[in-house]
PDB file of C-alpha atoms in Angstrom:
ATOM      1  CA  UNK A   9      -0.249 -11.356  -4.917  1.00 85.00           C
ATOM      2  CA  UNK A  10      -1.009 -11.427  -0.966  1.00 91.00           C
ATOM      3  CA  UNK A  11       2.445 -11.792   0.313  1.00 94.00           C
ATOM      4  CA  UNK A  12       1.714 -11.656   4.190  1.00 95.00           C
ATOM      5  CA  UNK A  13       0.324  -9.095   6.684  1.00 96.00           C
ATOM      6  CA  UNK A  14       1.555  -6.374   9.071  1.00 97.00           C
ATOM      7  CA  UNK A  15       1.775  -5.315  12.415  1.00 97.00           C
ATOM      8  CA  UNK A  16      -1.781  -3.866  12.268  1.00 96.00           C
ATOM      9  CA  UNK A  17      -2.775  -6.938  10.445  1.00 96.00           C
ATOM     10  CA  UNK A  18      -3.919  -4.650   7.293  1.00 96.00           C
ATOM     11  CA  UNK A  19      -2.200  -7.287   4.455  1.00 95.00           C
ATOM     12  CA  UNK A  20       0.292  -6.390   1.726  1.00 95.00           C
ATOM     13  CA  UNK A  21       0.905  -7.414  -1.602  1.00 94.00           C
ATOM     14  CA  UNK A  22       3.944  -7.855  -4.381  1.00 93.00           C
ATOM     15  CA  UNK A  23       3.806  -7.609  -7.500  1.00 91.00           C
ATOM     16  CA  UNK A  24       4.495 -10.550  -9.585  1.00 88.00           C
ATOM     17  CA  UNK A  25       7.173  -9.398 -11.593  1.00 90.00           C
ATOM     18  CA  UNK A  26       8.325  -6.174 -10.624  1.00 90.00           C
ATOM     19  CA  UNK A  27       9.820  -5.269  -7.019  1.00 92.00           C
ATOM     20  CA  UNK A  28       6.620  -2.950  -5.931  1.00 93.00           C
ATOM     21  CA  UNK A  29       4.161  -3.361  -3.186  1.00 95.00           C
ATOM     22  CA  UNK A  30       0.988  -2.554  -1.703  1.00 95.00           C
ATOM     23  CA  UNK A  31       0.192  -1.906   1.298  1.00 97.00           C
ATOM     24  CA  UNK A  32      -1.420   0.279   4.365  1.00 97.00           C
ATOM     25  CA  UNK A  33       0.472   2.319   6.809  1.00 97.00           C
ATOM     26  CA  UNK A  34      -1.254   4.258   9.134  1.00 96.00           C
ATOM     27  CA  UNK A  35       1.045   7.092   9.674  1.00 96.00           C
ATOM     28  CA  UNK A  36       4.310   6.918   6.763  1.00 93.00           C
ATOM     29  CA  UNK A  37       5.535   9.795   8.192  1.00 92.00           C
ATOM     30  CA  UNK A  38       5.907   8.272  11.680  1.00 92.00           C
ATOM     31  CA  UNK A  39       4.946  11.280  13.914  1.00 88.00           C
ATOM     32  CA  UNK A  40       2.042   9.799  14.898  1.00 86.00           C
ATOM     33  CA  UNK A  41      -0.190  12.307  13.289  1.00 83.00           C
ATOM     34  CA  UNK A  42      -0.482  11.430   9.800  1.00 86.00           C
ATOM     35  CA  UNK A  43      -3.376  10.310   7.354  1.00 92.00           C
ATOM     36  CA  UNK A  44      -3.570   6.532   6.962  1.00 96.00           C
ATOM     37  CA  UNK A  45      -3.390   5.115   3.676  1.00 96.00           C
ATOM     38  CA  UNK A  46      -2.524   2.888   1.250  1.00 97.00           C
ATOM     39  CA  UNK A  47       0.795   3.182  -0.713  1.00 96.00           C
ATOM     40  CA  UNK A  48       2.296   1.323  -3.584  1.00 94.00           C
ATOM     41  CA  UNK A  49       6.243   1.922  -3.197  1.00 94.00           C
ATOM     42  CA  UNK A  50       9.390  -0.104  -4.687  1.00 94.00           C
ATOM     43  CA  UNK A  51      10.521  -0.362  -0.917  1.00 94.00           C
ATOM     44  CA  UNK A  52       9.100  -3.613   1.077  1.00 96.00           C
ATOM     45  CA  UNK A  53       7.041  -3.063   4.407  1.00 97.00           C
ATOM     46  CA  UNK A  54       8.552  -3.849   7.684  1.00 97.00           C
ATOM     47  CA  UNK A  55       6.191  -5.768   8.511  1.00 97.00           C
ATOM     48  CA  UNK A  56       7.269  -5.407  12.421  1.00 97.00           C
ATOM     49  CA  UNK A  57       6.963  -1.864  12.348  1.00 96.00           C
ATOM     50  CA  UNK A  58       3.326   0.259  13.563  1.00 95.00           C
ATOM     51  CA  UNK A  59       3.622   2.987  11.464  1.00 95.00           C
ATOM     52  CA  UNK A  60       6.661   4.406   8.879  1.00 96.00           C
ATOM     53  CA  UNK A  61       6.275   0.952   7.536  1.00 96.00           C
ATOM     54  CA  UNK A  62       9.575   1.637   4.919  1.00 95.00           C
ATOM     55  CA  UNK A  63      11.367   3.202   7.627  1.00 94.00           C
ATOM     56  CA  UNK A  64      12.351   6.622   6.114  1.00 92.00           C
ATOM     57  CA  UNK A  65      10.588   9.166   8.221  1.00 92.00           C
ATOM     58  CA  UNK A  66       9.193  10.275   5.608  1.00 91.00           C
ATOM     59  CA  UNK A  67       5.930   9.926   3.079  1.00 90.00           C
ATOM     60  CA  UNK A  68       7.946   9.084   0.122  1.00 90.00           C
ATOM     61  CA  UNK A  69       6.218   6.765  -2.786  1.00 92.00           C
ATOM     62  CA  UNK A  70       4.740   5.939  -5.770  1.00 92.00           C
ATOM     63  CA  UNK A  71       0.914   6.552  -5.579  1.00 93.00           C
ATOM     64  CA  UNK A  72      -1.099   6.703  -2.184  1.00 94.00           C
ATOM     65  CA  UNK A  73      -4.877   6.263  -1.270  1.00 95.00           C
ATOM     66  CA  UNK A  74      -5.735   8.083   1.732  1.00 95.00           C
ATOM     67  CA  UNK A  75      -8.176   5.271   3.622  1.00 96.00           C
ATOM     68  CA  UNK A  76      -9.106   3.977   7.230  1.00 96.00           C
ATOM     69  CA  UNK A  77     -10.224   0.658   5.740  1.00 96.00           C
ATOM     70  CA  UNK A  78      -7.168  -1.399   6.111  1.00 96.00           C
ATOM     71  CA  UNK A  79      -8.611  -4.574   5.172  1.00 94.00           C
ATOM     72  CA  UNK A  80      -8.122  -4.261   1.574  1.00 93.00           C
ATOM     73  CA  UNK A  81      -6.652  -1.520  -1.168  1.00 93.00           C
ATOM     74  CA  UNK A  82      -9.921  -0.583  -3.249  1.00 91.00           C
ATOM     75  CA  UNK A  83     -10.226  -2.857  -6.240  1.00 86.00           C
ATOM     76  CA  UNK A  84     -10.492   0.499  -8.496  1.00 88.00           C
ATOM     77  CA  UNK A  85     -10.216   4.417  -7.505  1.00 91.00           C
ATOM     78  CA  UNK A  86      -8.020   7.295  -8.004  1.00 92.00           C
ATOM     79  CA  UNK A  87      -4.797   7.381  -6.434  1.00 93.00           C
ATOM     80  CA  UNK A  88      -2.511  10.432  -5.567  1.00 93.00           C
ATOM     81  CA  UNK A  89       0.745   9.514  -7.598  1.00 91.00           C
ATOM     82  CA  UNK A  90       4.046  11.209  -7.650  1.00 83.00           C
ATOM     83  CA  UNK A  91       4.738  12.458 -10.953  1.00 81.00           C
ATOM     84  CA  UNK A  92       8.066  13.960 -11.535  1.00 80.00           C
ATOM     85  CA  UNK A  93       7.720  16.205  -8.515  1.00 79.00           C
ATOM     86  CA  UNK A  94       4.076  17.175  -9.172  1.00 83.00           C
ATOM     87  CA  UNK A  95       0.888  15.331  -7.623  1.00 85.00           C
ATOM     88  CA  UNK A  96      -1.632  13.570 -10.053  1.00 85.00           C
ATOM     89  CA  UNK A  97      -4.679  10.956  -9.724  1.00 87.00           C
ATOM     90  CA  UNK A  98      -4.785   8.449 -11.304  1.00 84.00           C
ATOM     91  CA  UNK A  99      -7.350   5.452 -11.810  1.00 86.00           C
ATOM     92  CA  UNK A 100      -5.466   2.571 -10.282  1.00 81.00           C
ATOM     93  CA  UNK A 101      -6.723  -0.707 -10.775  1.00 79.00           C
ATOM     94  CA  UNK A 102      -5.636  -3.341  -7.883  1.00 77.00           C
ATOM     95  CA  UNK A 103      -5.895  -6.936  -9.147  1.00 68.00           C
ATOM     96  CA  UNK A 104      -5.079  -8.959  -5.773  1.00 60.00           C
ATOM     97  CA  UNK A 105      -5.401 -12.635  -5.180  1.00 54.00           C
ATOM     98  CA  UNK A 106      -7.985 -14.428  -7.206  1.00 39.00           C
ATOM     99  CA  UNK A 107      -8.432 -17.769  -6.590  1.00 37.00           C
ATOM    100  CA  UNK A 108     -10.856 -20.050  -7.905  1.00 32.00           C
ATOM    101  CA  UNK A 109     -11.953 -23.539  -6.411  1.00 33.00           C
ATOM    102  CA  UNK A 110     -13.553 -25.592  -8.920  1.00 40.00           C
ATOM    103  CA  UNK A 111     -15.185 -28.629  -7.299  1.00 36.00           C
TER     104      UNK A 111
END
């Protein structure tokens, strides 16, 4: 579910029973030359940070979807994921925040 938004206003999400989020970060690496994207990590966003939004210097994560659009992760695509050392995609499917209003 939406759980709030950062710096850059992109929002960010946690998972409902597990301690993993969603969320974009324009530069994870925090050299201000990297490839913006969308992560899912087990580490929550800083939400007061620009960029190197888990704060290790570092592009460390789960999965990643390289992406300018920071309005919302893409409901389904393939996703870079860190398996084991090696680099795989994967489909990921994002289900984010459905409400209904029933009037």
């Amino acid at each position: 579910e939406m759980k709030g938004r950062t710096y850059t206003g992109a929002p960010y999400y946690k998972a409902t029973t597990r301690n993993e989020y969603i969320y974009w970060d324009p530069d994870c690496g925090g050299g201000g030359d990297g490839q913006a994207r969308w992560i899912l990590d087990d580490n929550e966003p800083d939400i007061t940070k620009l960029r190197d939004l888990d704060g290790d210097g570092q592009c460390n994560y789960y999965a990643r979807f390289d992406s300018m659009d920071k309005s919302k992760p893409p409901a389904s695509a393939f996703w870079k994921m860190n398996c084991g050392g090696a680099t795989a995609e994967s489909r990921l499917i994002v289900l984010a925040d459905i409400t209904t209003t029933l009037t």
